[in-house]
Amino acid sequence: MNNLDSSLQAHSKLEQETTNLSLLRDRVDKYHDLSTQMSTILTIFEKRLGNLEQTILPVYQETEQLQKRQQNLEVTLTCLESVLSHYDVSQKVCELIHQGPVEGNIGVFLEALAKLRSAKDYFLSNNSQSVELENVTGLFNTGCEGLNQHYSELLKKHSAPLKPVELLDLIYIEDDSSSDEYTSFRQLSQSTREELYTISHWLEQELREYTHIYAKERGDVVLRSLQLLKDHQKSSSWGHEAMKPRHSGRQVDPKKNASTRMQQFFEKKANKLVCQLEQSTGISIKKASSHSEYLTSEDLLDGDQELDKYLVMLLGLQRLLNWERAIMREIIPQSKHNEVFSNLACNAIDLVVKDAESITQRISRCISRKEWPSALGIFSALKRVILLQPDIERTYDAAQREQLTKVLNKLQHTGAKALDHFLDVVKGESNTNIVGQSNVPKDATVHELTSNTIWFIENLYVHFDVIGAILQQDVLYSTQLDTILMKKSLQGEERNKALLAIYIKKALAELNLSIMNKCEQYNDQATKHLFRLNNIHYILKSLQQSNLIDLVKLAETDCERSYEEMIRELKFSYQKTWSKMLAGIAALEELPRPSQGKVKDKDRSVLKERFSNFNKEFEEACKVQRGISIPDVILREGIKRDNAEHILPVYNRFYEMYATVQFSKNPDKYVKFRPHEINAMLSKLFDDSA
């Protein structure tokens, strides 16, 4: 039974599979027929498409040829129009070119020039023998000349020299002031600068020369501004003009003169440099609380007007050229900046350099005439010029900096000459002093050579930095500085102080030698000693009071002690001048001994001689020394005290022993002075009223 069921199931499945196979064969045949039909259709379509392409392709080719012909025709017409325009351009722009450019409408003129340039290029390339080439070339050159002329007239029209007062205000404004505040200087408006810029760049592209026009016109503005300032300086109003306020609320002191403004300007500049140095080094440096600390001495507060005028000119030049460089950047192509600026500044720099040469020549004459207050001005000028060096480095090119550096070198050379000449004067012959007098003072007071030398070196101290730089160039001073540096470490300004100390040491040594030589002109030994004592004491006290003694110690450690020892020796030598007078009355053991108020007849002549000799020599000494002046009160009273202590005890003993002795019929003839009278006469020595 089970087998029968399995057989039936298998037979059923076989029939089903047979049916499925038959169905699959039918479908395969059907798909094959469809593929055959599709292939046939595609073959027919391909043949028809090929036929269509063979029909359309000639049409396309003919259309392409027509398009090329049309393009060629258009290009030909364009070229023809261009060629015709080249032939017509000279007639079209001739009137415009001959009229020249119009301010504010430069574009139209440049467009006409561009057309002429294009025509010239065409004829040069295609028909160099054409008459039209000559026409357009001539017209183009005429246009360029007209453009140059317009360029020059435009600069002249909008450029005028600054008035002196305006330039002075420009000099003293702050470095960071806005340019808009000084429109009187920036006479070239924005539109004018733009027009000049356009012309400059067009001429630059055309390789046309224009830089000399700009340099000449703007250089004349700078030069004439400086010349007007120079003329103003010669007028009586120089130094008394008031500064115009930069803002309406600002009050300006009308009494402030040029020298004061100069001092304030350089004080600010010095403090600014100190601030910059502090920022770069991190070291705190004392700023100048007053102009005199860094720039000038109190005695020279008003300064040398000629030097002040020159410095104002130098400042004016620098300010003007700073503005010119700023304007030039807006007008001239960058590649021409150096060339234009060099030519622009040339004449103005020559003017200032010539002024500097005349200043140095004048100061040299002052030095040769020994006019030391004027000669000292060279160091103030040097200090100020050095303060301007950073500005000079920023403003000028290498050649101009070299030219202005010659001014600095000339000033330094003149300063060195002043220092050397002063030493020569101090060192001079024993009968020569600063003002040319040949005699030493009759009262043996402080010699003018001494007071002038001290005055000179005191005024050198405020310029120690400048003088140190000058002396550093001298191998003699630099060698001595090296010797000092082997013993102690000195940095920065201390080195300059040490160099000045070496110079002062040398000046004092020459002064001491000169004083020694001059004292020989006195016939009296006491006067010689007192003359030297007056001068040496004055030197020491002056050095101590001015604190120069500490400076000199950098070069000569024992300077103060040496002067004090010299003073003690001179006092001792002076006291010894009384010794001859006292020698006859001091040794009482060698004189006859009185007995009951009498001496032997043979001894009377000895006492007469001793009294007479003392009286004569004492009177002579008092007569001479009453005419001697000792200006210093302490020194004078000290010498009087020493005289009394030295003379009175000896005379008292002699007087007490022999005043009452009967050695003469006329004792008043010999015993002329009582001790108190001697003391009174000694107290009147060195008394000017006496």
mmCIF file of C-alpha atoms in Angstrom, residues 100-295:
data_model
loop_
_atom_site.group_PDB
_atom_site.id
_atom_site.type_symbol
_atom_site.label_atom_id
_atom_site.label_comp_id
_atom_site.label_asym_id
_atom_site.label_seq_id
_atom_site.Cartn_x
_atom_site.Cartn_y
_atom_site.Cartn_z
ATOM 1 C CA GLY A 100 46.771 121.164 -24.176
ATOM 2 C CA PRO A 101 45.365 119.359 -21.153
ATOM 3 C CA VAL A 102 42.785 120.958 -18.889
ATOM 4 C CA GLU A 103 43.127 120.695 -15.117
ATOM 5 C CA GLY A 104 40.585 118.303 -13.704
ATOM 6 C CA ASN A 105 39.897 116.629 -17.070
ATOM 7 C CA ILE A 106 43.255 115.014 -17.814
ATOM 8 C CA GLY A 107 41.652 111.707 -18.861
ATOM 9 C CA VAL A 108 40.386 113.110 -22.190
ATOM 10 C CA PHE A 109 43.848 114.364 -23.112
ATOM 11 C CA LEU A 110 45.529 111.094 -22.161
ATOM 12 C CA GLU A 111 42.944 109.174 -24.214
ATOM 13 C CA ALA A 112 43.861 111.296 -27.250
ATOM 14 C CA LEU A 113 47.543 110.621 -26.665
ATOM 15 C CA ALA A 114 46.795 106.907 -26.408
ATOM 16 C CA LYS A 115 45.138 107.025 -29.855
ATOM 17 C CA LEU A 116 48.132 108.823 -31.329
ATOM 18 C CA ARG A 117 50.489 106.293 -29.766
ATOM 19 C CA SER A 118 48.432 103.427 -31.244
ATOM 20 C CA ALA A 119 48.500 105.056 -34.688
ATOM 21 C CA LYS A 120 52.241 105.637 -34.454
ATOM 22 C CA ASP A 121 52.804 101.988 -33.576
ATOM 23 C CA TYR A 122 50.624 100.905 -36.553
ATOM 24 C CA PHE A 123 52.469 103.009 -39.088
ATOM 25 C CA LEU A 124 55.851 101.974 -37.712
ATOM 26 C CA SER A 125 54.897 98.322 -38.175
ATOM 27 C CA ASN A 126 53.021 98.518 -41.466
ATOM 28 C CA ASN A 127 53.935 101.652 -43.371
ATOM 29 C CA SER A 128 57.045 103.325 -41.994
ATOM 30 C CA GLN A 129 57.305 105.574 -45.056
ATOM 31 C CA SER A 130 53.829 106.996 -44.630
ATOM 32 C CA VAL A 131 53.359 110.735 -44.275
ATOM 33 C CA GLU A 132 50.800 109.988 -41.600
ATOM 34 C CA LEU A 133 53.566 108.516 -39.426
ATOM 35 C CA GLU A 134 55.258 111.914 -39.348
ATOM 36 C CA ASN A 135 51.962 113.602 -38.560
ATOM 37 C CA VAL A 136 50.988 111.369 -35.644
ATOM 38 C CA THR A 137 54.567 111.272 -34.306
ATOM 39 C CA GLY A 138 54.863 115.052 -34.328
ATOM 40 C CA LEU A 139 51.424 115.449 -32.791
ATOM 41 C CA PHE A 140 52.239 112.818 -30.135
ATOM 42 C CA ASN A 141 55.472 114.584 -29.195
ATOM 43 C CA THR A 142 53.644 117.899 -29.041
ATOM 44 C CA GLY A 143 51.095 116.306 -26.730
ATOM 45 C CA CYS A 144 53.835 114.908 -24.469
ATOM 46 C CA GLU A 145 55.490 118.321 -24.306
ATOM 47 C CA GLY A 146 52.146 119.885 -23.480
ATOM 48 C CA LEU A 147 51.602 117.264 -20.808
ATOM 49 C CA ASN A 148 55.006 118.060 -19.304
ATOM 50 C CA GLN A 149 54.208 121.758 -19.383
ATOM 51 C CA HIS A 150 50.842 121.137 -17.742
ATOM 52 C CA TYR A 151 52.603 118.980 -15.147
ATOM 53 C CA SER A 152 55.003 121.819 -14.367
ATOM 54 C CA GLU A 153 52.272 124.484 -14.302
ATOM 55 C CA LEU A 154 50.126 122.306 -12.070
ATOM 56 C CA LEU A 155 52.990 121.973 -9.587
ATOM 57 C CA LYS A 156 53.734 125.701 -9.708
ATOM 58 C CA LYS A 157 50.102 126.669 -9.290
ATOM 59 C CA HIS A 158 49.644 124.556 -6.173
ATOM 60 C CA SER A 159 53.101 125.024 -4.653
ATOM 61 C CA ALA A 160 54.232 128.059 -2.694
ATOM 62 C CA PRO A 161 56.985 128.485 -0.094
ATOM 63 C CA LEU A 162 55.969 128.390 3.540
ATOM 64 C CA LYS A 163 55.901 131.616 5.488
ATOM 65 C CA PRO A 164 58.591 131.673 8.206
ATOM 66 C CA VAL A 165 56.061 131.624 11.064
ATOM 67 C CA GLU A 166 54.271 128.646 9.507
ATOM 68 C CA LEU A 167 57.559 126.818 9.071
ATOM 69 C CA LEU A 168 58.543 127.550 12.674
ATOM 70 C CA ASP A 169 55.242 126.111 13.844
ATOM 71 C CA LEU A 170 55.875 123.092 11.638
ATOM 72 C CA ILE A 171 59.303 122.675 13.247
ATOM 73 C CA TYR A 172 58.035 122.656 16.811
ATOM 74 C CA ILE A 173 54.975 120.426 16.425
ATOM 75 C CA GLU A 174 55.023 116.969 17.905
ATOM 76 C CA ASP A 175 56.398 114.164 15.758
ATOM 77 C CA ASP A 176 53.025 112.430 15.698
ATOM 78 C CA SER A 177 50.966 115.483 14.716
ATOM 79 C CA SER A 178 48.295 114.979 12.093
ATOM 80 C CA SER A 179 49.168 116.321 8.661
ATOM 81 C CA ASP A 180 45.628 117.649 8.248
ATOM 82 C CA GLU A 181 46.324 120.342 10.838
ATOM 83 C CA TYR A 182 48.807 122.003 8.521
ATOM 84 C CA THR A 183 46.854 122.352 5.298
ATOM 85 C CA SER A 184 48.784 125.534 4.530
ATOM 86 C CA PHE A 185 51.714 123.306 3.737
ATOM 87 C CA ARG A 186 49.818 120.575 1.945
ATOM 88 C CA GLN A 187 48.716 122.965 -0.795
ATOM 89 C CA LEU A 188 48.314 120.067 -3.211
ATOM 90 C CA SER A 189 44.687 118.984 -2.843
ATOM 91 C CA GLN A 190 43.661 115.355 -3.125
ATOM 92 C CA SER A 191 42.346 115.842 -6.669
ATOM 93 C CA THR A 192 45.546 117.643 -7.688
ATOM 94 C CA ARG A 193 47.705 114.875 -6.253
ATOM 95 C CA GLU A 194 45.610 112.279 -8.074
ATOM 96 C CA GLU A 195 45.988 114.160 -11.364
ATOM 97 C CA LEU A 196 49.757 114.485 -10.846
ATOM 98 C CA TYR A 197 49.879 110.784 -9.983
ATOM 99 C CA THR A 198 48.075 109.906 -13.220
ATOM 100 C CA ILE A 199 50.393 112.067 -15.322
ATOM 101 C CA SER A 200 53.528 110.737 -13.574
ATOM 102 C CA HIS A 201 52.616 107.131 -14.141
ATOM 103 C CA TRP A 202 51.597 107.772 -17.771
ATOM 104 C CA LEU A 203 54.906 109.504 -18.492
ATOM 105 C CA GLU A 204 56.747 106.721 -16.673
ATOM 106 C CA GLN A 205 55.102 104.094 -18.888
ATOM 107 C CA GLU A 206 55.954 106.119 -21.988
ATOM 108 C CA LEU A 207 59.580 106.423 -20.841
ATOM 109 C CA ARG A 208 59.254 110.215 -20.872
ATOM 110 C CA GLU A 209 61.395 112.396 -18.584
ATOM 111 C CA TYR A 210 59.358 114.109 -15.887
ATOM 112 C CA THR A 211 61.250 113.557 -12.642
ATOM 113 C CA HIS A 212 63.437 116.631 -13.117
ATOM 114 C CA ILE A 213 60.289 118.784 -13.392
ATOM 115 C CA TYR A 214 58.889 117.479 -10.115
ATOM 116 C CA ALA A 215 62.264 117.639 -8.353
ATOM 117 C CA LYS A 216 62.872 121.213 -9.547
ATOM 118 C CA GLU A 217 59.443 122.598 -8.635
ATOM 119 C CA ARG A 218 59.162 120.940 -5.228
ATOM 120 C CA GLY A 219 62.858 121.490 -4.523
ATOM 121 C CA ASP A 220 62.324 125.205 -5.165
ATOM 122 C CA VAL A 221 59.508 125.192 -2.605
ATOM 123 C CA VAL A 222 61.835 123.735 0.029
ATOM 124 C CA LEU A 223 64.709 126.060 -0.881
ATOM 125 C CA ARG A 224 62.583 129.213 -0.954
ATOM 126 C CA SER A 225 60.937 128.262 2.355
ATOM 127 C CA LEU A 226 64.374 127.976 3.963
ATOM 128 C CA GLN A 227 65.581 131.212 2.387
ATOM 129 C CA LEU A 228 62.525 133.064 3.698
ATOM 130 C CA LEU A 229 63.205 131.604 7.138
ATOM 131 C CA LYS A 230 66.832 132.698 6.870
ATOM 132 C CA ASP A 231 65.787 136.236 5.928
ATOM 133 C CA HIS A 232 63.321 136.239 8.807
ATOM 134 C CA GLN A 233 66.119 135.229 11.173
ATOM 135 C CA LYS A 234 68.065 138.307 10.117
ATOM 136 C CA SER A 235 65.135 140.568 10.939
ATOM 137 C CA SER A 236 64.597 142.192 14.307
ATOM 138 C CA SER A 237 61.503 140.064 14.900
ATOM 139 C CA TRP A 238 63.519 136.852 15.050
ATOM 140 C CA GLY A 239 63.225 135.144 18.401
ATOM 141 C CA HIS A 240 60.069 136.992 19.445
ATOM 142 C CA GLU A 241 57.344 135.492 17.251
ATOM 143 C CA ALA A 242 54.608 133.622 19.047
ATOM 144 C CA MET A 243 53.682 130.066 18.248
ATOM 145 C CA LYS A 244 50.259 129.673 16.656
ATOM 146 C CA PRO A 245 47.954 127.409 18.698
ATOM 147 C CA ARG A 246 47.269 124.020 17.164
ATOM 148 C CA HIS A 247 43.839 123.973 18.802
ATOM 149 C CA SER A 248 41.550 126.840 19.649
ATOM 150 C CA GLY A 249 41.581 126.060 23.362
ATOM 151 C CA ARG A 250 45.343 126.105 23.662
ATOM 152 C CA GLN A 251 47.036 129.135 25.159
ATOM 153 C CA VAL A 252 50.470 130.159 23.954
ATOM 154 C CA ASP A 253 52.867 132.388 25.825
ATOM 155 C CA PRO A 254 53.671 135.313 23.512
ATOM 156 C CA LYS A 255 56.866 136.006 25.432
ATOM 157 C CA LYS A 256 58.318 132.645 24.548
ATOM 158 C CA ASN A 257 61.244 133.315 22.222
ATOM 159 C CA ALA A 258 62.991 131.083 19.712
ATOM 160 C CA SER A 259 65.737 129.976 22.095
ATOM 161 C CA THR A 260 63.209 128.847 24.712
ATOM 162 C CA ARG A 261 61.228 126.946 22.117
ATOM 163 C CA MET A 262 64.437 125.361 20.884
ATOM 164 C CA GLN A 263 65.360 124.299 24.408
ATOM 165 C CA GLN A 264 61.945 122.765 25.025
ATOM 166 C CA PHE A 265 62.013 120.989 21.667
ATOM 167 C CA PHE A 266 65.392 119.373 22.287
ATOM 168 C CA GLU A 267 64.500 118.566 25.893
ATOM 169 C CA LYS A 268 61.481 116.615 24.661
ATOM 170 C CA LYS A 269 63.605 114.911 22.018
ATOM 171 C CA ALA A 270 66.261 113.975 24.601
ATOM 172 C CA ASN A 271 63.630 112.547 26.932
ATOM 173 C CA LYS A 272 62.047 110.658 24.049
ATOM 174 C CA LEU A 273 65.391 109.056 23.196
ATOM 175 C CA VAL A 274 65.850 108.174 26.873
ATOM 176 C CA CYS A 275 62.430 106.487 26.890
ATOM 177 C CA GLN A 276 63.329 104.523 23.769
ATOM 178 C CA LEU A 277 66.617 103.473 25.354
ATOM 179 C CA GLU A 278 64.794 102.376 28.505
ATOM 180 C CA GLN A 279 62.369 100.283 26.461
ATOM 181 C CA SER A 280 65.167 98.623 24.492
ATOM 182 C CA THR A 281 67.470 97.952 27.446
ATOM 183 C CA GLY A 282 65.080 97.692 30.365
ATOM 184 C CA ILE A 283 67.342 100.044 32.342
ATOM 185 C CA SER A 284 65.779 103.043 34.066
ATOM 186 C CA ILE A 285 67.502 106.285 33.116
ATOM 187 C CA LYS A 286 66.971 109.708 34.660
ATOM 188 C CA LYS A 287 65.120 112.024 32.318
ATOM 189 C CA ALA A 288 65.982 115.656 31.832
ATOM 190 C CA SER A 289 63.854 117.642 34.254
ATOM 191 C CA SER A 290 65.155 120.839 32.742
ATOM 192 C CA HIS A 291 66.769 121.685 29.448
ATOM 193 C CA SER A 292 69.982 122.730 31.145
ATOM 194 C CA GLU A 293 70.602 119.260 32.573
ATOM 195 C CA TYR A 294 71.278 117.779 29.165
ATOM 196 C CA LEU A 295 71.635 120.540 26.667
#
